[in-house]
């Protein structure tokens, strides 16, 4: 019986490892491209910089700094849509980076994108800050660690014969934390699902036809959620809830 | 029944008219009358007749002393308090009512007495008039009687010729004014003296002015001294104050009023006034032991006619604002070199002679339209100095001076107007520098806010460090190791939990613990038996076999070790539906063991092996089928 169990685990392990069949460039090569791109950026050769950074990404490697620098390069080129896109991607890896936050804020003021038109309440702002503070991985890790601690504490309380109230006290605190982080993670996943940035200015139409009536405008840098893809068309929902059809490639998923 | 008011009044007046007798005799008649009335009403025990009487504690009172006047109403409690009319020669004050109720031989009687203090004000014989008392809505009247007031308790001391015979001569208030013609707003000194002779006085209040047209100031500490007037020694309390008229014309100053308490009683007679020290001393012990009474008295001085003059029309300066007296006037301006829009402080001081009326002094001011922006001045007044501080701001660099300021007052001694002029004060006003244009005024010395910096608007430079260049799309949530660890942790946790549950059950559930123990112990027994069989120790072998099966069955069916007989076991075996074959085997094993252990029959090694195999089989079978 035990042997069977171990075998099962091994099979699972093999399956999971086998998934990552991806052509990757070596970390050294990526690093040299990163340095080259940085030099190009300093020499105001933004095209080269963009090319090098994109090569790193195409080579299957990423980091917050790569996205951030790429965003900067696009900004210098005046491509605000792609700047926002790359900043958003960087935000998923290095959400607490002060440079990134500063540039993102500056950019948002520049593009003056439509953000739903509602002033956020204190609570929703606090929740937003909480969710935005961590990356998805960090949240998952925190939840896992908290659950482990809770489970370990439960066992400890059994073996050590703790008074029930003590375990309930600590357990409640941990449970609340676990719940908070789980909800945060769920929100993050839901928010990010299908979120895209407009890279080229376009109109959202009522129907997926070129001669359809224009519903609303999409300016570069604006965010929208991709609902469905149908051939060359995408059904998107703007942050304020308006839904329309737009030709593909005008939006890029984060 | 009640006697009618007319009848009552008739009875008293008749008695009074016919016999103008002493008060005692009158009282006797009153009592006689009462007796008659009582007899008349004897038929009804509880009916009471109403009688009203007035009496005084002493018919002879020393001037400045007091006697008690009692108005007694017997027969009814329904009495309205009596308002005494003004009585010549006395000042009366109400001390309070008292009620007396008595039942003698079943006879109920009650009386109510109103007590007044009569304070003698002057010498002579005075009549206490008939007093009206309203009882149960009906008016009753007391008899009038007379009381004598004598000058001194000491009859042997002959009064000096021309000596006062009134209290007003023993204590009085005098108002003194230095002059009768005064200019409007001119401050002048007023002296109020309280003269006291042969009386003990306490709680003297500060005098108060009656009449309008004067503003009174505060009193200083009163002065006390002795003074002899017309051969009589007086204790004098002198109050000084400054007052000034607030309107013109023939005005009356005063009368001045004050109140004080005169100590009345034995001490008054026993102790001469002069030995009593300050009249402001609250002589607690004296008043306590001597049972002195305080008689409040209001004193009033004569009024003084004063002619208040208006300021002369001729030579009246334009800016004269009513300042009267002698003044000095100073002006200072600073700083003298400023930039346009910077503040200049203008300070003015008016110094009066001592006791000058400064409230009427209006400070001169800078006229508007002289090129300055004027702010409200701050005015300070202390003793005989009045000061103003005013912020003025030159509005252009063409302003060259602060214009002259004049202050005018009227000198009542010279009967002339006086004018003091200060200035003009030259100042230099410079054009403001560009950076100085917006300045906060009035914040000299305060911390200036930092200059607002203009921040450039741009993005922050790229990062030099790439961070961890991880494979694209790699995430913890997609990581195998992460889930492996979680899975392992979960497995470990479940194992630990099961282990805990098991140990807890072994600890608490002895049936379970023994059943769990049964196969292990059986295995040990079998191993030992096999060893003994190999070494050919028959008795010990069967001993072990017996012990093993007994222990095993005892553990399995939770029986106490002494009670494990085949009979006891059989029931349990049948309950578990064990095959008859096995039951027979157990029975055989039991009997075999018994036989060997007690009869020591000859047993071959083959037999031992059969026994061993049978035991092993039984245990194996029971392990499988008995849960």
mmCIF file with all atom_site columns, C-alpha atoms in Angstrom, chain B residues 70-218:
data_model
loop_
_atom_site.group_PDB
_atom_site.id
_atom_site.type_symbol
_atom_site.label_atom_id
_atom_site.label_alt_id
_atom_site.label_comp_id
_atom_site.label_asym_id
_atom_site.label_entity_id
_atom_site.label_seq_id
_atom_site.pdbx_PDB_ins_code
_atom_site.Cartn_x
_atom_site.Cartn_y
_atom_site.Cartn_z
_atom_site.occupancy
_atom_site.B_iso_or_equiv
_atom_site.pdbx_formal_charge
_atom_site.auth_seq_id
_atom_site.auth_comp_id
_atom_site.auth_asym_id
_atom_site.auth_atom_id
_atom_site.pdbx_PDB_model_num
ATOM 1   C CA . UNK B 1 70  ? -44.810 90.977  71.048 1.00 0.00 ? 70  UNK B CA 1
ATOM 2   C CA . UNK B 1 71  ? -48.239 90.759  69.500 1.00 0.00 ? 71  UNK B CA 1
ATOM 3   C CA . UNK B 1 72  ? -49.991 87.668  70.836 1.00 0.00 ? 72  UNK B CA 1
ATOM 4   C CA . UNK B 1 73  ? -53.093 86.150  69.337 1.00 0.00 ? 73  UNK B CA 1
ATOM 5   C CA . UNK B 1 74  ? -54.673 83.393  71.372 1.00 0.00 ? 74  UNK B CA 1
ATOM 6   C CA . UNK B 1 75  ? -57.494 81.177  70.278 1.00 0.00 ? 75  UNK B CA 1
ATOM 7   C CA . UNK B 1 76  ? -56.607 80.908  66.619 1.00 0.00 ? 76  UNK B CA 1
ATOM 8   C CA . UNK B 1 77  ? -53.688 79.990  64.389 1.00 0.00 ? 77  UNK B CA 1
ATOM 9   C CA . UNK B 1 78  ? -55.201 81.575  61.331 1.00 0.00 ? 78  UNK B CA 1
ATOM 10  C CA . UNK B 1 79  ? -53.396 84.875  61.682 1.00 0.00 ? 79  UNK B CA 1
ATOM 11  C CA . UNK B 1 80  ? -51.892 87.044  59.013 1.00 0.00 ? 80  UNK B CA 1
ATOM 12  C CA . UNK B 1 81  ? -48.482 88.505  59.866 1.00 0.00 ? 81  UNK B CA 1
ATOM 13  C CA . UNK B 1 82  ? -48.841 92.008  61.212 1.00 0.00 ? 82  UNK B CA 1
ATOM 14  C CA . UNK B 1 83  ? -47.317 94.855  59.232 1.00 0.00 ? 83  UNK B CA 1
ATOM 15  C CA . UNK B 1 84  ? -46.176 97.413  61.758 1.00 0.00 ? 84  UNK B CA 1
ATOM 16  C CA . UNK B 1 85  ? -46.852 101.031 60.820 1.00 0.00 ? 85  UNK B CA 1
ATOM 17  C CA . UNK B 1 86  ? -43.924 103.445 61.192 1.00 0.00 ? 86  UNK B CA 1
ATOM 18  C CA . UNK B 1 87  ? -43.601 104.194 64.879 1.00 0.00 ? 87  UNK B CA 1
ATOM 19  C CA . UNK B 1 88  ? -42.160 107.543 65.873 1.00 0.00 ? 88  UNK B CA 1
ATOM 20  C CA . UNK B 1 89  ? -38.878 107.256 67.746 1.00 0.00 ? 89  UNK B CA 1
ATOM 21  C CA . UNK B 1 90  ? -38.283 103.650 66.861 1.00 0.00 ? 90  UNK B CA 1
ATOM 22  C CA . UNK B 1 91  ? -37.096 101.508 64.030 1.00 0.00 ? 91  UNK B CA 1
ATOM 23  C CA . UNK B 1 92  ? -38.982 98.241  64.037 1.00 0.00 ? 92  UNK B CA 1
ATOM 24  C CA . UNK B 1 93  ? -37.932 94.963  62.507 1.00 0.00 ? 93  UNK B CA 1
ATOM 25  C CA . UNK B 1 94  ? -39.729 91.661  62.448 1.00 0.00 ? 94  UNK B CA 1
ATOM 26  C CA . UNK B 1 95  ? -37.939 88.893  64.355 1.00 0.00 ? 95  UNK B CA 1
ATOM 27  C CA . UNK B 1 96  ? -40.350 86.034  63.695 1.00 0.00 ? 96  UNK B CA 1
ATOM 28  C CA . UNK B 1 97  ? -43.504 84.237  64.775 1.00 0.00 ? 97  UNK B CA 1
ATOM 29  C CA . UNK B 1 98  ? -43.845 81.625  67.515 1.00 0.00 ? 98  UNK B CA 1
ATOM 30  C CA . UNK B 1 99  ? -46.670 79.258  68.365 1.00 0.00 ? 99  UNK B CA 1
ATOM 31  C CA . UNK B 1 100 ? -47.648 77.819  71.720 1.00 0.00 ? 100 UNK B CA 1
ATOM 32  C CA . UNK B 1 101 ? -50.154 75.021  72.223 1.00 0.00 ? 101 UNK B CA 1
ATOM 33  C CA . UNK B 1 102 ? -51.195 73.642  75.608 1.00 0.00 ? 102 UNK B CA 1
ATOM 34  C CA . UNK B 1 103 ? -53.748 71.165  76.858 1.00 0.00 ? 103 UNK B CA 1
ATOM 35  C CA . UNK B 1 104 ? -54.578 71.525  80.535 1.00 0.00 ? 104 UNK B CA 1
ATOM 36  C CA . UNK B 1 105 ? -57.260 69.279  82.063 1.00 0.00 ? 105 UNK B CA 1
ATOM 37  C CA . UNK B 1 106 ? -58.460 68.446  78.616 1.00 0.00 ? 106 UNK B CA 1
ATOM 38  C CA . UNK B 1 107 ? -58.702 72.134  77.826 1.00 0.00 ? 107 UNK B CA 1
ATOM 39  C CA . UNK B 1 108 ? -57.029 72.928  74.568 1.00 0.00 ? 108 UNK B CA 1
ATOM 40  C CA . UNK B 1 109 ? -55.542 76.347  74.033 1.00 0.00 ? 109 UNK B CA 1
ATOM 41  C CA . UNK B 1 110 ? -53.185 77.808  71.455 1.00 0.00 ? 110 UNK B CA 1
ATOM 42  C CA . UNK B 1 111 ? -51.570 81.152  70.862 1.00 0.00 ? 111 UNK B CA 1
ATOM 43  C CA . UNK B 1 112 ? -49.430 82.725  68.194 1.00 0.00 ? 112 UNK B CA 1
ATOM 44  C CA . UNK B 1 113 ? -46.968 85.476  68.908 1.00 0.00 ? 113 UNK B CA 1
ATOM 45  C CA . UNK B 1 114 ? -45.268 87.847  66.451 1.00 0.00 ? 114 UNK B CA 1
ATOM 46  C CA . UNK B 1 115 ? -42.117 89.351  67.842 1.00 0.00 ? 115 UNK B CA 1
ATOM 47  C CA . UNK B 1 116 ? -40.577 92.627  66.661 1.00 0.00 ? 116 UNK B CA 1
ATOM 48  C CA . UNK B 1 117 ? -37.490 94.431  67.700 1.00 0.00 ? 117 UNK B CA 1
ATOM 49  C CA . UNK B 1 118 ? -37.983 98.088  68.546 1.00 0.00 ? 118 UNK B CA 1
ATOM 50  C CA . UNK B 1 119 ? -34.782 100.051 68.189 1.00 0.00 ? 119 UNK B CA 1
ATOM 51  C CA . UNK B 1 120 ? -34.775 103.371 69.972 1.00 0.00 ? 120 UNK B CA 1
ATOM 52  C CA . UNK B 1 121 ? -33.739 106.207 67.737 1.00 0.00 ? 121 UNK B CA 1
ATOM 53  C CA . UNK B 1 122 ? -34.198 109.236 69.991 1.00 0.00 ? 122 UNK B CA 1
ATOM 54  C CA . UNK B 1 123 ? -34.972 110.252 73.506 1.00 0.00 ? 123 UNK B CA 1
ATOM 55  C CA . UNK B 1 124 ? -38.492 110.906 74.725 1.00 0.00 ? 124 UNK B CA 1
ATOM 56  C CA . UNK B 1 125 ? -41.719 109.132 75.378 1.00 0.00 ? 125 UNK B CA 1
ATOM 57  C CA . UNK B 1 126 ? -43.351 107.592 72.390 1.00 0.00 ? 126 UNK B CA 1
ATOM 58  C CA . UNK B 1 127 ? -46.620 105.897 71.879 1.00 0.00 ? 127 UNK B CA 1
ATOM 59  C CA . UNK B 1 128 ? -46.991 102.497 70.378 1.00 0.00 ? 128 UNK B CA 1
ATOM 60  C CA . UNK B 1 129 ? -50.225 102.980 68.455 1.00 0.00 ? 129 UNK B CA 1
ATOM 61  C CA . UNK B 1 130 ? -53.153 100.628 68.278 1.00 0.00 ? 130 UNK B CA 1
ATOM 62  C CA . UNK B 1 131 ? -52.248 97.791  65.925 1.00 0.00 ? 131 UNK B CA 1
ATOM 63  C CA . UNK B 1 132 ? -54.640 95.969  63.630 1.00 0.00 ? 132 UNK B CA 1
ATOM 64  C CA . UNK B 1 133 ? -54.435 92.205  63.528 1.00 0.00 ? 133 UNK B CA 1
ATOM 65  C CA . UNK B 1 134 ? -56.418 90.117  61.071 1.00 0.00 ? 134 UNK B CA 1
ATOM 66  C CA . UNK B 1 135 ? -57.513 86.790  62.555 1.00 0.00 ? 135 UNK B CA 1
ATOM 67  C CA . UNK B 1 136 ? -59.610 84.414  60.472 1.00 0.00 ? 136 UNK B CA 1
ATOM 68  C CA . UNK B 1 137 ? -60.559 87.301  58.212 1.00 0.00 ? 137 UNK B CA 1
ATOM 69  C CA . UNK B 1 138 ? -61.690 89.525  61.081 1.00 0.00 ? 138 UNK B CA 1
ATOM 70  C CA . UNK B 1 139 ? -59.825 92.599  62.286 1.00 0.00 ? 139 UNK B CA 1
ATOM 71  C CA . UNK B 1 140 ? -58.863 92.928  65.954 1.00 0.00 ? 140 UNK B CA 1
ATOM 72  C CA . UNK B 1 141 ? -57.103 95.911  67.471 1.00 0.00 ? 141 UNK B CA 1
ATOM 73  C CA . UNK B 1 142 ? -54.582 96.108  70.296 1.00 0.00 ? 142 UNK B CA 1
ATOM 74  C CA . UNK B 1 143 ? -54.469 98.823  72.920 1.00 0.00 ? 143 UNK B CA 1
ATOM 75  C CA . UNK B 1 144 ? -52.010 101.656 72.404 1.00 0.00 ? 144 UNK B CA 1
ATOM 76  C CA . UNK B 1 145 ? -49.395 102.229 75.109 1.00 0.00 ? 145 UNK B CA 1
ATOM 77  C CA . UNK B 1 146 ? -46.346 104.355 75.589 1.00 0.00 ? 146 UNK B CA 1
ATOM 78  C CA . UNK B 1 147 ? -42.657 103.607 75.968 1.00 0.00 ? 147 UNK B CA 1
ATOM 79  C CA . UNK B 1 148 ? -39.995 105.892 77.332 1.00 0.00 ? 148 UNK B CA 1
ATOM 80  C CA . UNK B 1 149 ? -36.553 106.223 75.750 1.00 0.00 ? 149 UNK B CA 1
ATOM 81  C CA . UNK B 1 150 ? -33.820 107.555 78.013 1.00 0.00 ? 150 UNK B CA 1
ATOM 82  C CA . UNK B 1 151 ? -30.447 108.989 77.019 1.00 0.00 ? 151 UNK B CA 1
ATOM 83  C CA . UNK B 1 152 ? -28.240 106.829 79.148 1.00 0.00 ? 152 UNK B CA 1
ATOM 84  C CA . UNK B 1 153 ? -28.531 103.696 81.185 1.00 0.00 ? 153 UNK B CA 1
ATOM 85  C CA . UNK B 1 154 ? -26.402 105.341 83.796 1.00 0.00 ? 154 UNK B CA 1
ATOM 86  C CA . UNK B 1 155 ? -28.899 107.626 85.419 1.00 0.00 ? 155 UNK B CA 1
ATOM 87  C CA . UNK B 1 156 ? -26.264 109.192 87.653 1.00 0.00 ? 156 UNK B CA 1
ATOM 88  C CA . UNK B 1 157 ? -24.246 110.550 84.735 1.00 0.00 ? 157 UNK B CA 1
ATOM 89  C CA . UNK B 1 158 ? -25.809 113.862 84.044 1.00 0.00 ? 158 UNK B CA 1
ATOM 90  C CA . UNK B 1 159 ? -26.154 114.659 80.360 1.00 0.00 ? 159 UNK B CA 1
ATOM 91  C CA . UNK B 1 160 ? -23.937 117.457 79.099 1.00 0.00 ? 160 UNK B CA 1
ATOM 92  C CA . UNK B 1 161 ? -25.726 120.587 78.182 1.00 0.00 ? 161 UNK B CA 1
ATOM 93  C CA . UNK B 1 162 ? -26.694 120.673 74.561 1.00 0.00 ? 162 UNK B CA 1
ATOM 94  C CA . UNK B 1 163 ? -25.952 117.015 74.180 1.00 0.00 ? 163 UNK B CA 1
ATOM 95  C CA . UNK B 1 164 ? -27.793 115.188 71.467 1.00 0.00 ? 164 UNK B CA 1
ATOM 96  C CA . UNK B 1 165 ? -30.876 113.329 72.368 1.00 0.00 ? 165 UNK B CA 1
ATOM 97  C CA . UNK B 1 166 ? -31.269 111.510 69.089 1.00 0.00 ? 166 UNK B CA 1
ATOM 98  C CA . UNK B 1 167 ? -29.459 108.505 67.606 1.00 0.00 ? 167 UNK B CA 1
ATOM 99  C CA . UNK B 1 168 ? -28.780 110.684 64.597 1.00 0.00 ? 168 UNK B CA 1
ATOM 100 C CA . UNK B 1 169 ? -26.413 112.627 66.785 1.00 0.00 ? 169 UNK B CA 1
ATOM 101 C CA . UNK B 1 170 ? -24.613 109.498 67.901 1.00 0.00 ? 170 UNK B CA 1
ATOM 102 C CA . UNK B 1 171 ? -24.003 108.142 64.418 1.00 0.00 ? 171 UNK B CA 1
ATOM 103 C CA . UNK B 1 172 ? -24.106 110.086 61.196 1.00 0.00 ? 172 UNK B CA 1
ATOM 104 C CA . UNK B 1 173 ? -22.599 110.384 57.732 1.00 0.00 ? 173 UNK B CA 1
ATOM 105 C CA . UNK B 1 174 ? -21.018 113.533 56.308 1.00 0.00 ? 174 UNK B CA 1
ATOM 106 C CA . UNK B 1 175 ? -20.283 114.168 52.639 1.00 0.00 ? 175 UNK B CA 1
ATOM 107 C CA . UNK B 1 176 ? -17.570 116.711 51.839 1.00 0.00 ? 176 UNK B CA 1
ATOM 108 C CA . UNK B 1 177 ? -16.812 118.118 48.419 1.00 0.00 ? 177 UNK B CA 1
ATOM 109 C CA . UNK B 1 178 ? -13.758 120.391 47.837 1.00 0.00 ? 178 UNK B CA 1
ATOM 110 C CA . UNK B 1 179 ? -15.513 122.782 45.461 1.00 0.00 ? 179 UNK B CA 1
ATOM 111 C CA . UNK B 1 180 ? -18.972 123.435 44.224 1.00 0.00 ? 180 UNK B CA 1
ATOM 112 C CA . UNK B 1 181 ? -18.122 124.458 40.676 1.00 0.00 ? 181 UNK B CA 1
ATOM 113 C CA . UNK B 1 182 ? -16.655 121.762 38.516 1.00 0.00 ? 182 UNK B CA 1
ATOM 114 C CA . UNK B 1 183 ? -16.080 121.282 34.800 1.00 0.00 ? 183 UNK B CA 1
ATOM 115 C CA . UNK B 1 184 ? -17.572 118.391 32.932 1.00 0.00 ? 184 UNK B CA 1
ATOM 116 C CA . UNK B 1 185 ? -15.411 115.241 33.223 1.00 0.00 ? 185 UNK B CA 1
ATOM 117 C CA . UNK B 1 186 ? -13.200 116.905 35.799 1.00 0.00 ? 186 UNK B CA 1
ATOM 118 C CA . UNK B 1 187 ? -12.219 114.426 38.408 1.00 0.00 ? 187 UNK B CA 1
ATOM 119 C CA . UNK B 1 188 ? -12.527 115.574 41.985 1.00 0.00 ? 188 UNK B CA 1
ATOM 120 C CA . UNK B 1 189 ? -12.016 114.073 45.361 1.00 0.00 ? 189 UNK B CA 1
ATOM 121 C CA . UNK B 1 190 ? -14.958 113.343 47.634 1.00 0.00 ? 190 UNK B CA 1
ATOM 122 C CA . UNK B 1 191 ? -14.644 112.606 51.340 1.00 0.00 ? 191 UNK B CA 1
ATOM 123 C CA . UNK B 1 192 ? -17.333 110.664 53.175 1.00 0.00 ? 192 UNK B CA 1
ATOM 124 C CA . UNK B 1 193 ? -16.951 110.443 56.934 1.00 0.00 ? 193 UNK B CA 1
ATOM 125 C CA . UNK B 1 194 ? -18.878 108.233 59.300 1.00 0.00 ? 194 UNK B CA 1
ATOM 126 C CA . UNK B 1 195 ? -19.038 109.709 62.794 1.00 0.00 ? 195 UNK B CA 1
ATOM 127 C CA . UNK B 1 196 ? -19.795 107.369 65.672 1.00 0.00 ? 196 UNK B CA 1
ATOM 128 C CA . UNK B 1 197 ? -19.998 108.216 69.335 1.00 0.00 ? 197 UNK B CA 1
ATOM 129 C CA . UNK B 1 198 ? -20.885 105.881 72.214 1.00 0.00 ? 198 UNK B CA 1
ATOM 130 C CA . UNK B 1 199 ? -22.045 103.054 70.016 1.00 0.00 ? 199 UNK B CA 1
ATOM 131 C CA . UNK B 1 200 ? -20.598 99.792  68.887 1.00 0.00 ? 200 UNK B CA 1
ATOM 132 C CA . UNK B 1 201 ? -20.742 99.523  65.140 1.00 0.00 ? 201 UNK B CA 1
ATOM 133 C CA . UNK B 1 202 ? -19.914 96.595  62.852 1.00 0.00 ? 202 UNK B CA 1
ATOM 134 C CA . UNK B 1 203 ? -20.113 95.651  59.181 1.00 0.00 ? 203 UNK B CA 1
ATOM 135 C CA . UNK B 1 204 ? -19.880 99.121  57.767 1.00 0.00 ? 204 UNK B CA 1
ATOM 136 C CA . UNK B 1 205 ? -20.588 99.000  54.026 1.00 0.00 ? 205 UNK B CA 1
ATOM 137 C CA . UNK B 1 206 ? -18.913 101.238 51.500 1.00 0.00 ? 206 UNK B CA 1
ATOM 138 C CA . UNK B 1 207 ? -21.070 104.299 50.890 1.00 0.00 ? 207 UNK B CA 1
ATOM 139 C CA . UNK B 1 208 ? -23.162 104.526 47.752 1.00 0.00 ? 208 UNK B CA 1
ATOM 140 C CA . UNK B 1 209 ? -24.176 107.619 45.877 1.00 0.00 ? 209 UNK B CA 1
ATOM 141 C CA . UNK B 1 210 ? -27.702 108.421 45.036 1.00 0.00 ? 210 UNK B CA 1
ATOM 142 C CA . UNK B 1 211 ? -28.545 110.748 42.227 1.00 0.00 ? 211 UNK B CA 1
ATOM 143 C CA . UNK B 1 212 ? -27.517 110.899 38.583 1.00 0.00 ? 212 UNK B CA 1
ATOM 144 C CA . UNK B 1 213 ? -24.925 112.738 36.558 1.00 0.00 ? 213 UNK B CA 1
ATOM 145 C CA . UNK B 1 214 ? -21.844 111.431 38.363 1.00 0.00 ? 214 UNK B CA 1
ATOM 146 C CA . UNK B 1 215 ? -19.632 108.500 37.725 1.00 0.00 ? 215 UNK B CA 1
ATOM 147 C CA . UNK B 1 216 ? -18.149 107.142 40.922 1.00 0.00 ? 216 UNK B CA 1
ATOM 148 C CA . UNK B 1 217 ? -14.809 105.500 41.171 1.00 0.00 ? 217 UNK B CA 1
ATOM 149 C CA . UNK B 1 218 ? -13.459 102.967 43.592 1.00 0.00 ? 218 UNK B CA 1
#
